[in-house]
PDB file of C-alpha atoms in Angstrom:
ATOM      1  CA  MET A 483     -30.258  54.749  35.393  1.00 54.00           C
ATOM      2  CA  ARG A 484     -28.029  53.659  32.332  1.00 54.00           C
ATOM      3  CA  VAL A 485     -25.112  56.431  33.660  1.00 50.00           C
ATOM      4  CA  SER A 486     -25.568  54.976  37.234  1.00 49.00           C
ATOM      5  CA  VAL A 487     -25.309  51.630  35.925  1.00 42.00           C
ATOM      6  CA  LEU A 488     -21.910  52.519  33.924  1.00 44.00           C
ATOM      7  CA  PHE A 489     -20.687  54.159  36.934  1.00 43.00           C
ATOM      8  CA  LEU A 490     -20.906  50.839  39.012  1.00 44.00           C
ATOM      9  CA  LEU A 491     -19.329  49.082  36.654  1.00 46.00           C
ATOM     10  CA  PHE A 492     -16.233  51.866  36.339  1.00 47.00           C
ATOM     11  CA  VAL A 493     -16.070  51.832  40.234  1.00 43.00           C
ATOM     12  CA  ALA A 494     -15.936  47.533  40.088  1.00 47.00           C
ATOM     13  CA  GLN A 495     -13.312  48.005  37.386  1.00 49.00           C
ATOM     14  CA  MET A 496     -10.918  50.661  39.465  1.00 45.00           C
ATOM     15  CA  VAL A 497     -11.307  48.388  42.498  1.00 48.00           C
ATOM     16  CA  ALA A 498     -10.293  45.293  40.894  1.00 52.00           C
ATOM     17  CA  ALA A 499      -7.270  46.962  39.383  1.00 53.00           C
ATOM     18  CA  ASN A 500      -6.111  47.817  42.802  1.00 58.00           C
ATOM     19  CA  GLN A 501      -6.107  44.051  43.451  1.00 90.00           C
ATOM     20  CA  GLU A 502      -3.945  41.137  42.488  1.00 94.00           C
ATOM     21  CA  ILE A 503      -4.844  37.519  42.427  1.00 97.00           C
ATOM     22  CA  LYS A 504      -1.891  35.051  42.774  1.00 96.00           C
ATOM     23  CA  LEU A 505      -2.557  31.833  41.761  1.00 98.00           C
ATOM     24  CA  SER A 506      -0.245  28.627  42.123  1.00 97.00           C
ATOM     25  CA  LEU A 507      -1.514  25.988  39.480  1.00 97.00           C
ATOM     26  CA  SER A 508       0.049  22.714  38.350  1.00 95.00           C
ATOM     27  CA  SER A 509       1.783  22.595  34.865  1.00 93.00           C
ATOM     28  CA  GLN A 510       2.798  19.472  32.599  1.00 90.00           C
ATOM     29  CA  LEU A 511       5.666  18.759  29.923  1.00 87.00           C
ATOM     30  CA  ASP A 512       3.408  17.967  27.613  1.00 84.00           C
ATOM     31  CA  GLY A 513       1.493  21.414  27.656  1.00 88.00           C
ATOM     32  CA  GLY A 514      -1.737  20.306  28.941  1.00 89.00           C
ATOM     33  CA  HIS A 515      -2.198  22.827  31.510  1.00 94.00           C
ATOM     34  CA  SER A 516      -1.657  26.068  28.789  1.00 95.00           C
ATOM     35  CA  PHE A 517      -5.258  26.616  28.173  1.00 96.00           C
ATOM     36  CA  TYR A 518      -6.425  26.405  31.636  1.00 97.00           C
ATOM     37  CA  HIS A 519      -3.724  29.139  32.680  1.00 98.00           C
ATOM     38  CA  GLU A 520      -4.404  31.397  29.891  1.00 98.00           C
ATOM     39  CA  LEU A 521      -8.295  31.302  30.594  1.00 98.00           C
ATOM     40  CA  LEU A 522      -7.858  32.184  34.001  1.00 98.00           C
ATOM     41  CA  TYR A 523      -5.223  34.912  33.307  1.00 98.00           C
ATOM     42  CA  GLU A 524      -7.310  36.503  30.213  1.00 98.00           C
ATOM     43  CA  SER A 525     -10.777  36.181  32.123  1.00 98.00           C
ATOM     44  CA  LEU A 526      -9.411  37.712  35.144  1.00 98.00           C
ATOM     45  CA  THR A 527      -7.579  40.388  33.478  1.00 98.00           C
ATOM     46  CA  ASP A 528     -10.319  41.197  31.559  1.00 97.00           C
ATOM     47  CA  LEU A 529     -12.342  42.187  34.885  1.00 96.00           C
ATOM     48  CA  GLY A 530      -9.386  44.449  35.649  1.00 96.00           C
ATOM     49  CA  TYR A 531      -7.482  42.661  37.846  1.00 97.00           C
ATOM     50  CA  LYS A 532      -3.742  41.978  38.081  1.00 97.00           C
ATOM     51  CA  VAL A 533      -3.063  38.459  37.640  1.00 98.00           C
ATOM     52  CA  SER A 534       0.296  36.740  38.898  1.00 97.00           C
ATOM     53  CA  ILE A 535       0.593  32.631  37.879  1.00 97.00           C
ATOM     54  CA  SER A 536       3.028  30.375  39.222  1.00 96.00           C
ATOM     55  CA  SER A 537       3.908  26.681  39.011  1.00 94.00           C
ATOM     56  CA  PRO A 538       6.060  24.993  42.121  1.00 93.00           C
ATOM     57  CA  SER A 539       7.474  22.528  39.423  1.00 89.00           C
ATOM     58  CA  GLU A 540       7.786  21.883  35.988  1.00 89.00           C
ATOM     59  CA  HIS A 541       5.489  18.973  35.693  1.00 89.00           C
ATOM     60  CA  ILE A 542       3.274  17.491  38.759  1.00 91.00           C
ATOM     61  CA  PRO A 543       1.498  13.985  38.203  1.00 87.00           C
ATOM     62  CA  GLN A 544      -2.785  14.565  38.465  1.00 84.00           C
ATOM     63  CA  LYS A 545      -2.738  12.370  41.906  1.00 85.00           C
ATOM     64  CA  ARG A 546      -0.315  14.537  43.230  1.00 92.00           C
ATOM     65  CA  VAL A 547      -1.937  17.651  41.887  1.00 94.00           C
ATOM     66  CA  VAL A 548      -5.289  16.780  43.987  1.00 93.00           C
ATOM     67  CA  LYS A 549      -3.499  16.346  47.167  1.00 94.00           C
ATOM     68  CA  MET A 550      -1.628  19.593  46.776  1.00 96.00           C
ATOM     69  CA  VAL A 551      -5.246  21.386  45.982  1.00 97.00           C
ATOM     70  CA  GLU A 552      -6.377  19.890  49.205  1.00 95.00           C
ATOM     71  CA  SER A 553      -3.643  20.976  51.359  1.00 95.00           C
ATOM     72  CA  GLY A 554      -3.447  24.686  49.774  1.00 96.00           C
ATOM     73  CA  ALA A 555      -0.147  24.078  48.000  1.00 97.00           C
ATOM     74  CA  LEU A 556      -2.026  24.919  44.791  1.00 97.00           C
ATOM     75  CA  THR A 557      -4.566  27.264  44.120  1.00 98.00           C
ATOM     76  CA  LEU A 558      -7.051  25.126  42.128  1.00 98.00           C
ATOM     77  CA  THR A 559      -6.847  22.359  39.454  1.00 97.00           C
ATOM     78  CA  TRP A 560      -9.445  21.304  36.627  1.00 96.00           C
ATOM     79  CA  LEU A 561     -11.427  18.109  37.172  1.00 94.00           C
ATOM     80  CA  LEU A 562     -14.596  16.489  35.817  1.00 90.00           C
ATOM     81  CA  PRO A 563     -17.441  16.871  38.344  1.00 90.00           C
ATOM     82  CA  THR A 564     -18.292  14.353  40.888  1.00 88.00           C
ATOM     83  CA  PRO A 565     -20.321  14.493  44.262  1.00 89.00           C
ATOM     84  CA  GLU A 566     -17.136  13.482  45.971  1.00 90.00           C
ATOM     85  CA  ARG A 567     -15.238  16.432  44.581  1.00 93.00           C
ATOM     86  CA  ASP A 568     -18.243  18.759  45.044  1.00 93.00           C
ATOM     87  CA  GLU A 569     -17.768  17.931  48.832  1.00 93.00           C
ATOM     88  CA  ARG A 570     -14.231  17.664  49.193  1.00 93.00           C
ATOM     89  CA  PHE A 571     -13.221  21.037  47.059  1.00 96.00           C
ATOM     90  CA  VAL A 572     -14.780  24.608  46.202  1.00 97.00           C
ATOM     91  CA  VAL A 573     -16.411  24.428  42.755  1.00 97.00           C
ATOM     92  CA  VAL A 574     -16.558  26.974  40.365  1.00 98.00           C
ATOM     93  CA  PRO A 575     -19.540  25.842  38.391  1.00 96.00           C
ATOM     94  CA  VAL A 576     -18.976  27.204  34.840  1.00 97.00           C
ATOM     95  CA  PRO A 577     -18.024  24.645  32.277  1.00 97.00           C
ATOM     96  CA  LEU A 578     -14.519  24.920  30.640  1.00 97.00           C
ATOM     97  CA  THR A 579     -14.370  23.388  27.275  1.00 95.00           C
ATOM     98  CA  ASN A 580     -17.848  23.649  25.627  1.00 94.00           C
ATOM     99  CA  GLY A 581     -17.906  19.934  26.356  1.00 94.00           C
ATOM    100  CA  MET A 582     -15.008  18.988  24.347  1.00 95.00           C
ATOM    101  CA  ILE A 583     -13.363  16.667  27.108  1.00 93.00           C
ATOM    102  CA  GLY A 584     -16.574  14.880  27.034  1.00 94.00           C
ATOM    103  CA  LYS A 585     -16.079  13.698  23.331  1.00 97.00           C
ATOM    104  CA  ARG A 586     -13.805  10.908  23.373  1.00 97.00           C
ATOM    105  CA  ILE A 587     -11.416   9.901  20.637  1.00 98.00           C
ATOM    106  CA  LEU A 588      -9.267   6.977  20.815  1.00 98.00           C
ATOM    107  CA  LEU A 589      -5.586   6.521  20.659  1.00 98.00           C
ATOM    108  CA  ILE A 590      -4.812   2.928  19.119  1.00 98.00           C
ATOM    109  CA  PRO A 591      -2.018   1.051  17.871  1.00 98.00           C
ATOM    110  CA  PRO A 592      -2.359   1.464  14.270  1.00 97.00           C
ATOM    111  CA  GLN A 593      -2.363  -2.189  13.590  1.00 98.00           C
ATOM    112  CA  LEU A 594      -6.068  -2.157  15.573  1.00 98.00           C
ATOM    113  CA  GLN A 595      -7.820   0.075  13.230  1.00 98.00           C
ATOM    114  CA  SER A 596      -9.487  -2.758  11.370  1.00 97.00           C
ATOM    115  CA  GLN A 597     -10.941  -4.046  14.662  1.00 97.00           C
ATOM    116  CA  PHE A 598     -12.440  -0.973  15.332  1.00 98.00           C
ATOM    117  CA  ASP A 599     -13.806  -0.679  11.669  1.00 98.00           C
ATOM    118  CA  ALA A 600     -16.137  -3.515  12.622  1.00 97.00           C
ATOM    119  CA  VAL A 601     -17.728  -1.314  15.945  1.00 98.00           C
ATOM    120  CA  ASN A 602     -20.600   0.905  15.334  1.00 98.00           C
ATOM    121  CA  SER A 603     -22.658   0.668  18.526  1.00 98.00           C
ATOM    122  CA  LEU A 604     -22.182   0.559  22.187  1.00 98.00           C
ATOM    123  CA  ASP A 605     -23.092  -3.232  22.072  1.00 98.00           C
ATOM    124  CA  GLU A 606     -20.437  -4.161  19.429  1.00 98.00           C
ATOM    125  CA  LEU A 607     -17.607  -2.255  21.586  1.00 98.00           C
ATOM    126  CA  GLN A 608     -18.789  -4.203  24.538  1.00 97.00           C
ATOM    127  CA  ARG A 609     -18.409  -7.652  22.668  1.00 97.00           C
ATOM    128  CA  SER A 610     -15.307  -6.817  20.896  1.00 97.00           C
ATOM    129  CA  GLY A 611     -13.309  -7.117  24.178  1.00 95.00           C
ATOM    130  CA  LEU A 612     -11.160  -4.274  23.532  1.00 97.00           C
ATOM    131  CA  VAL A 613      -9.535  -2.675  26.882  1.00 98.00           C
ATOM    132  CA  ALA A 614      -9.566   1.028  27.654  1.00 98.00           C
ATOM    133  CA  GLY A 615      -6.820   2.536  29.602  1.00 97.00           C
ATOM    134  CA  LEU A 616      -7.898   4.851  32.411  1.00 96.00           C
ATOM    135  CA  GLY A 617      -6.297   6.792  35.319  1.00 92.00           C
ATOM    136  CA  ILE A 618      -7.424   5.091  38.701  1.00 89.00           C
ATOM    137  CA  ASN A 619      -9.284   8.083  40.248  1.00 85.00           C
ATOM    138  CA  TRP A 620     -10.866   9.273  36.918  1.00 90.00           C
ATOM    139  CA  PHE A 621     -14.242   9.992  36.438  1.00 91.00           C
ATOM    140  CA  ASP A 622     -14.315   7.849  33.149  1.00 93.00           C
ATOM    141  CA  VAL A 623     -13.649   4.557  35.138  1.00 95.00           C
ATOM    142  CA  ALA A 624     -17.427   4.861  36.427  1.00 93.00           C
ATOM    143  CA  VAL A 625     -18.668   5.789  33.144  1.00 95.00           C
ATOM    144  CA  TRP A 626     -17.044   2.687  31.727  1.00 97.00           C
ATOM    145  CA  LYS A 627     -18.122   0.604  34.253  1.00 96.00           C
ATOM    146  CA  THR A 628     -21.674   1.770  33.881  1.00 96.00           C
ATOM    147  CA  ASN A 629     -21.670   0.937  30.150  1.00 97.00           C
ATOM    148  CA  GLN A 630     -19.797  -2.409  30.845  1.00 97.00           C
ATOM    149  CA  LEU A 631     -16.955  -1.712  28.948  1.00 98.00           C
ATOM    150  CA  PRO A 632     -13.668  -3.498  30.087  1.00 97.00           C
ATOM    151  CA  VAL A 633     -10.923  -1.031  31.953  1.00 97.00           C
ATOM    152  CA  TYR A 634      -7.276  -1.430  32.897  1.00 96.00           C
ATOM    153  CA  LEU A 635      -6.575   0.972  35.513  1.00 95.00           C
ATOM    154  CA  ALA A 636      -3.056   3.041  35.842  1.00 91.00           C
ATOM    155  CA  ASP A 637      -2.128   4.341  39.375  1.00 87.00           C
ATOM    156  CA  GLY A 638       0.042   6.903  39.771  1.00 78.00           C
ATOM    157  CA  GLU A 639       1.244   8.837  36.489  1.00 84.00           C
ATOM    158  CA  TRP A 640      -1.389   7.946  34.132  1.00 89.00           C
ATOM    159  CA  ARG A 641       1.139   9.185  31.153  1.00 90.00           C
ATOM    160  CA  SER A 642       2.627   5.699  31.609  1.00 91.00           C
ATOM    161  CA  LEU A 643      -0.596   3.972  29.701  1.00 95.00           C
ATOM    162  CA  TYR A 644       1.066   5.482  26.376  1.00 95.00           C
ATOM    163  CA  ARG A 645       3.682   2.918  26.657  1.00 94.00           C
ATOM    164  CA  LEU A 646       1.262   0.043  27.464  1.00 94.00           C
ATOM    165  CA  ILE A 647      -1.289   0.347  24.612  1.00 96.00           C
ATOM    166  CA  SER A 648      -0.853  -2.993  22.267  1.00 96.00           C
ATOM    167  CA  THR A 649      -2.512  -5.091  20.058  1.00 95.00           C
ATOM    168  CA  ASP A 650      -2.882  -7.865  22.517  1.00 91.00           C
ATOM    169  CA  GLY A 651      -1.781  -6.570  26.141  1.00 90.00           C
ATOM    170  CA  LYS A 652      -3.363  -5.083  28.786  1.00 92.00           C
ATOM    171  CA  VAL A 653      -4.560  -1.806  27.070  1.00 97.00           C
ATOM    172  CA  ASN A 654      -5.639  -1.755  23.510  1.00 98.00           C
ATOM    173  CA  TYR A 655      -6.953   2.077  23.458  1.00 98.00           C
ATOM    174  CA  PHE A 656      -6.778   5.251  25.374  1.00 97.00           C
ATOM    175  CA  PRO A 657      -9.852   7.572  24.993  1.00 97.00           C
ATOM    176  CA  ARG A 658      -8.941  11.138  25.118  1.00 96.00           C
ATOM    177  CA  GLY A 659     -10.893  14.299  24.999  1.00 95.00           C
ATOM    178  CA  LEU A 660     -11.462  16.036  21.681  1.00 95.00           C
ATOM    179  CA  ASN A 661      -9.146  18.684  23.377  1.00 93.00           C
ATOM    180  CA  GLU A 662      -6.589  16.322  24.198  1.00 93.00           C
ATOM    181  CA  ILE A 663      -6.340  13.828  21.219  1.00 96.00           C
ATOM    182  CA  VAL A 664      -4.373  15.630  18.849  1.00 95.00           C
ATOM    183  CA  SER A 665      -1.510  16.985  20.810  1.00 93.00           C
ATOM    184  CA  GLU A 666      -1.162  13.578  22.470  1.00 94.00           C
ATOM    185  CA  ALA A 667      -1.085  11.571  19.555  1.00 96.00           C
ATOM    186  CA  GLU A 668       1.743  14.023  17.932  1.00 94.00           C
ATOM    187  CA  LEU A 669       3.725  13.142  21.129  1.00 93.00           C
ATOM    188  CA  ASN A 670       3.269   9.658  20.780  1.00 96.00           C
ATOM    189  CA  PRO A 671       4.115   8.824  17.141  1.00 96.00           C
ATOM    190  CA  HIS A 672       3.907   5.066  17.635  1.00 96.00           C
ATOM    191  CA  LEU A 673       0.304   5.394  18.273  1.00 97.00           C
ATOM    192  CA  ALA A 674      -2.692   6.850  15.896  1.00 98.00           C
ATOM    193  CA  ILE A 675      -6.055   8.556  16.247  1.00 98.00           C
ATOM    194  CA  GLU A 676      -8.656   6.216  15.585  1.00 98.00           C
ATOM    195  CA  GLN A 677     -10.348   7.006  12.342  1.00 98.00           C
ATOM    196  CA  ARG A 678     -14.097   6.599  12.718  1.00 98.00           C
ATOM    197  CA  LEU A 679     -15.430   6.677  16.168  1.00 98.00           C
ATOM    198  CA  MET A 680     -16.446   9.354  19.030  1.00 98.00           C
ATOM    199  CA  LEU A 681     -17.326   8.034  22.253  1.00 98.00           C
ATOM    200  CA  GLN A 682     -19.759  10.792  23.827  1.00 97.00           C
ATOM    201  CA  TYR A 683     -20.865  11.921  27.144  1.00 95.00           C
ATOM    202  CA  ASP A 684     -22.397  14.868  29.041  1.00 91.00           C
ATOM    203  CA  ARG A 685     -19.437  16.065  31.165  1.00 90.00           C
ATOM    204  CA  ASP A 686     -17.079  19.164  31.121  1.00 95.00           C
ATOM    205  CA  PHE A 687     -14.230  20.385  33.346  1.00 95.00           C
ATOM    206  CA  TYR A 688     -14.609  22.512  36.109  1.00 97.00           C
ATOM    207  CA  PHE A 689     -12.403  24.343  38.278  1.00 98.00           C
ATOM    208  CA  TYR A 690     -11.984  23.035  41.617  1.00 98.00           C
ATOM    209  CA  LEU A 691     -10.448  25.103  44.419  1.00 98.00           C
ATOM    210  CA  SER A 692      -8.324  24.605  47.376  1.00 97.00           C
ATOM    211  CA  PRO A 693     -10.673  25.123  50.625  1.00 95.00           C
ATOM    212  CA  GLN A 694      -8.038  27.854  51.501  1.00 95.00           C
ATOM    213  CA  ALA A 695      -8.381  29.799  48.675  1.00 97.00           C
ATOM    214  CA  LYS A 696     -12.449  29.822  48.720  1.00 97.00           C
ATOM    215  CA  GLU A 697     -12.447  33.817  48.186  1.00 97.00           C
ATOM    216  CA  TYR A 698     -11.418  33.460  45.004  1.00 98.00           C
ATOM    217  CA  GLN A 699     -14.746  31.326  43.798  1.00 98.00           C
ATOM    218  CA  PRO A 700     -17.177  34.313  43.023  1.00 98.00           C
ATOM    219  CA  ILE A 701     -14.583  36.385  41.402  1.00 98.00           C
ATOM    220  CA  ILE A 702     -13.371  33.451  39.071  1.00 98.00           C
ATOM    221  CA  GLU A 703     -17.053  32.639  38.616  1.00 98.00           C
ATOM    222  CA  ARG A 704     -17.830  35.803  37.430  1.00 98.00           C
ATOM    223  CA  ALA A 705     -14.874  36.411  35.139  1.00 98.00           C
ATOM    224  CA  LEU A 706     -15.566  32.992  33.552  1.00 98.00           C
ATOM    225  CA  ARG A 707     -19.268  33.731  32.904  1.00 98.00           C
ATOM    226  CA  LYS A 708     -18.200  37.135  31.397  1.00 98.00           C
ATOM    227  CA  ALA A 709     -15.549  35.071  28.988  1.00 98.00           C
ATOM    228  CA  LYS A 710     -18.425  32.903  27.952  1.00 97.00           C
ATOM    229  CA  SER A 711     -21.082  35.922  27.268  1.00 97.00           C
ATOM    230  CA  SER A 712     -18.315  38.150  25.584  1.00 97.00           C
ATOM    231  CA  GLY A 713     -17.032  35.247  23.201  1.00 97.00           C
ATOM    232  CA  LEU A 714     -13.347  35.151  25.194  1.00 98.00           C
ATOM    233  CA  LEU A 715     -13.875  31.493  25.880  1.00 97.00           C
ATOM    234  CA  ASP A 716     -14.264  30.474  22.127  1.00 97.00           C
ATOM    235  CA  LYS A 717     -11.455  32.711  20.931  1.00 97.00           C
ATOM    236  CA  ILE A 718      -9.234  30.788  23.439  1.00 97.00           C
ATOM    237  CA  ILE A 719     -10.617  27.435  22.754  1.00 96.00           C
ATOM    238  CA  THR A 720     -10.291  28.231  19.025  1.00 95.00           C
ATOM    239  CA  LYS A 721      -6.554  29.627  19.498  1.00 96.00           C
ATOM    240  CA  HIS A 722      -5.630  25.908  21.100  1.00 94.00           C
ATOM    241  CA  TRP A 723      -7.632  23.736  19.541  1.00 94.00           C
ATOM    242  CA  GLY A 724      -8.745  25.019  16.091  1.00 92.00           C
ATOM    243  CA  ARG A 725      -6.877  22.569  14.363  1.00 92.00           C
ATOM    244  CA  THR A 726      -8.420  19.713  16.162  1.00 93.00           C
ATOM    245  CA  PHE A 727     -11.475  20.120  14.329  1.00 92.00           C
ATOM    246  CA  GLN A 728      -9.575  19.494  10.803  1.00 92.00           C
ATOM    247  CA  VAL A 729      -7.503  16.716  11.930  1.00 95.00           C
ATOM    248  CA  VAL A 730     -10.188  14.725  13.796  1.00 95.00           C
ATOM    249  CA  ASP A 731     -13.419  16.085  11.997  1.00 95.00           C
ATOM    250  CA  PRO A 732     -15.785  15.028  14.595  1.00 95.00           C
ATOM    251  CA  ALA A 733     -19.042  15.783  12.422  1.00 94.00           C
ATOM    252  CA  LYS A 734     -18.124  12.749  10.434  1.00 96.00           C
ATOM    253  CA  ARG A 735     -17.574  10.245  13.190  1.00 98.00           C
ATOM    254  CA  VAL A 736     -19.719   7.723  14.311  1.00 98.00           C
ATOM    255  CA  VAL A 737     -21.179   8.615  17.858  1.00 98.00           C
ATOM    256  CA  ILE A 738     -21.513   6.212  20.723  1.00 98.00           C
ATOM    257  CA  ARG A 739     -23.236   7.933  23.326  1.00 98.00           C
ATOM    258  CA  LEU A 740     -22.112   6.516  26.742  1.00 97.00           C
ATOM    259  CA  THR A 741     -24.519   6.914  30.430  1.00 95.00           C
ATOM    260  CA  THR A 742     -23.154   8.882  32.789  1.00 91.00           C
ATOM    261  CA  PRO A 743     -23.533   7.886  36.528  1.00 88.00           C
ATOM    262  CA  ASN A 744     -24.879  10.274  38.877  1.00 64.00           C
ATOM    263  CA  ALA A 745     -25.989  12.552  35.935  1.00 48.00           C
ATOM    264  CA  LYS A 746     -25.485  16.168  36.819  1.00 46.00           C
ATOM    265  CA  SER A 747     -26.808  19.177  34.799  1.00 37.00           C
ATOM    266  CA  GLN A 748     -24.224  20.893  32.874  1.00 39.00           C
ATOM    267  CA  ASN A 749     -26.321  23.813  31.784  1.00 37.00           C
ATOM    268  CA  ASN A 750     -24.489  26.589  33.454  1.00 39.00           C
TER     269      ASN A 750
END
């Protein structure tokens, strides 16, 4: 029996070796895409596929990315799951960052640290009046509103929020995923990583495929599940974000848990 199983695995690898998967993916000037590109390339290559990845532009704003995936101009993107996205696109139901994206660290003006020092609970954050900046179509908008936290919504390029964060303006803080915070702080030296808090909700990124690329769904799902079981996913996470745990030290932070609307299991 064991010989038969090994033979079938060998045959599957040989078949995959003769197939090429061509992916058209978005890229960003700040390198926010690099982990997802590498995860796809390495996990699919590990199954024996020949993989080629191209990007139609050096930088594509997220709002345009979603439209390009819908039209088939891009093969897929990575998004937090919502029922609307599950219906609109083809989801690959494997969480991608070990929940890092749902562990939110705040980018703030350094002068506001003393105000955040007084926050130790959701109730205190609500009463502080401090306003979060978020992208207009982000899942986080529903999370912040569910938890009765004030938000400012940026339409178009969400990176414009970096310039709007101030002590007394429209935006006082920008919640970023644990996997995003360090690199973005380094790119925006006028801002600081808030020192004490972590706002946490149970969500993770999924890959969402264009309907035109739905045939890749079972292949990518199999590749990602193997990457999780083999340790490849953890290896790539450590490569990209290992330093983050030293800089941010999430284990020592005050955790404020946020309620999520339309709760969906992430136990895949």
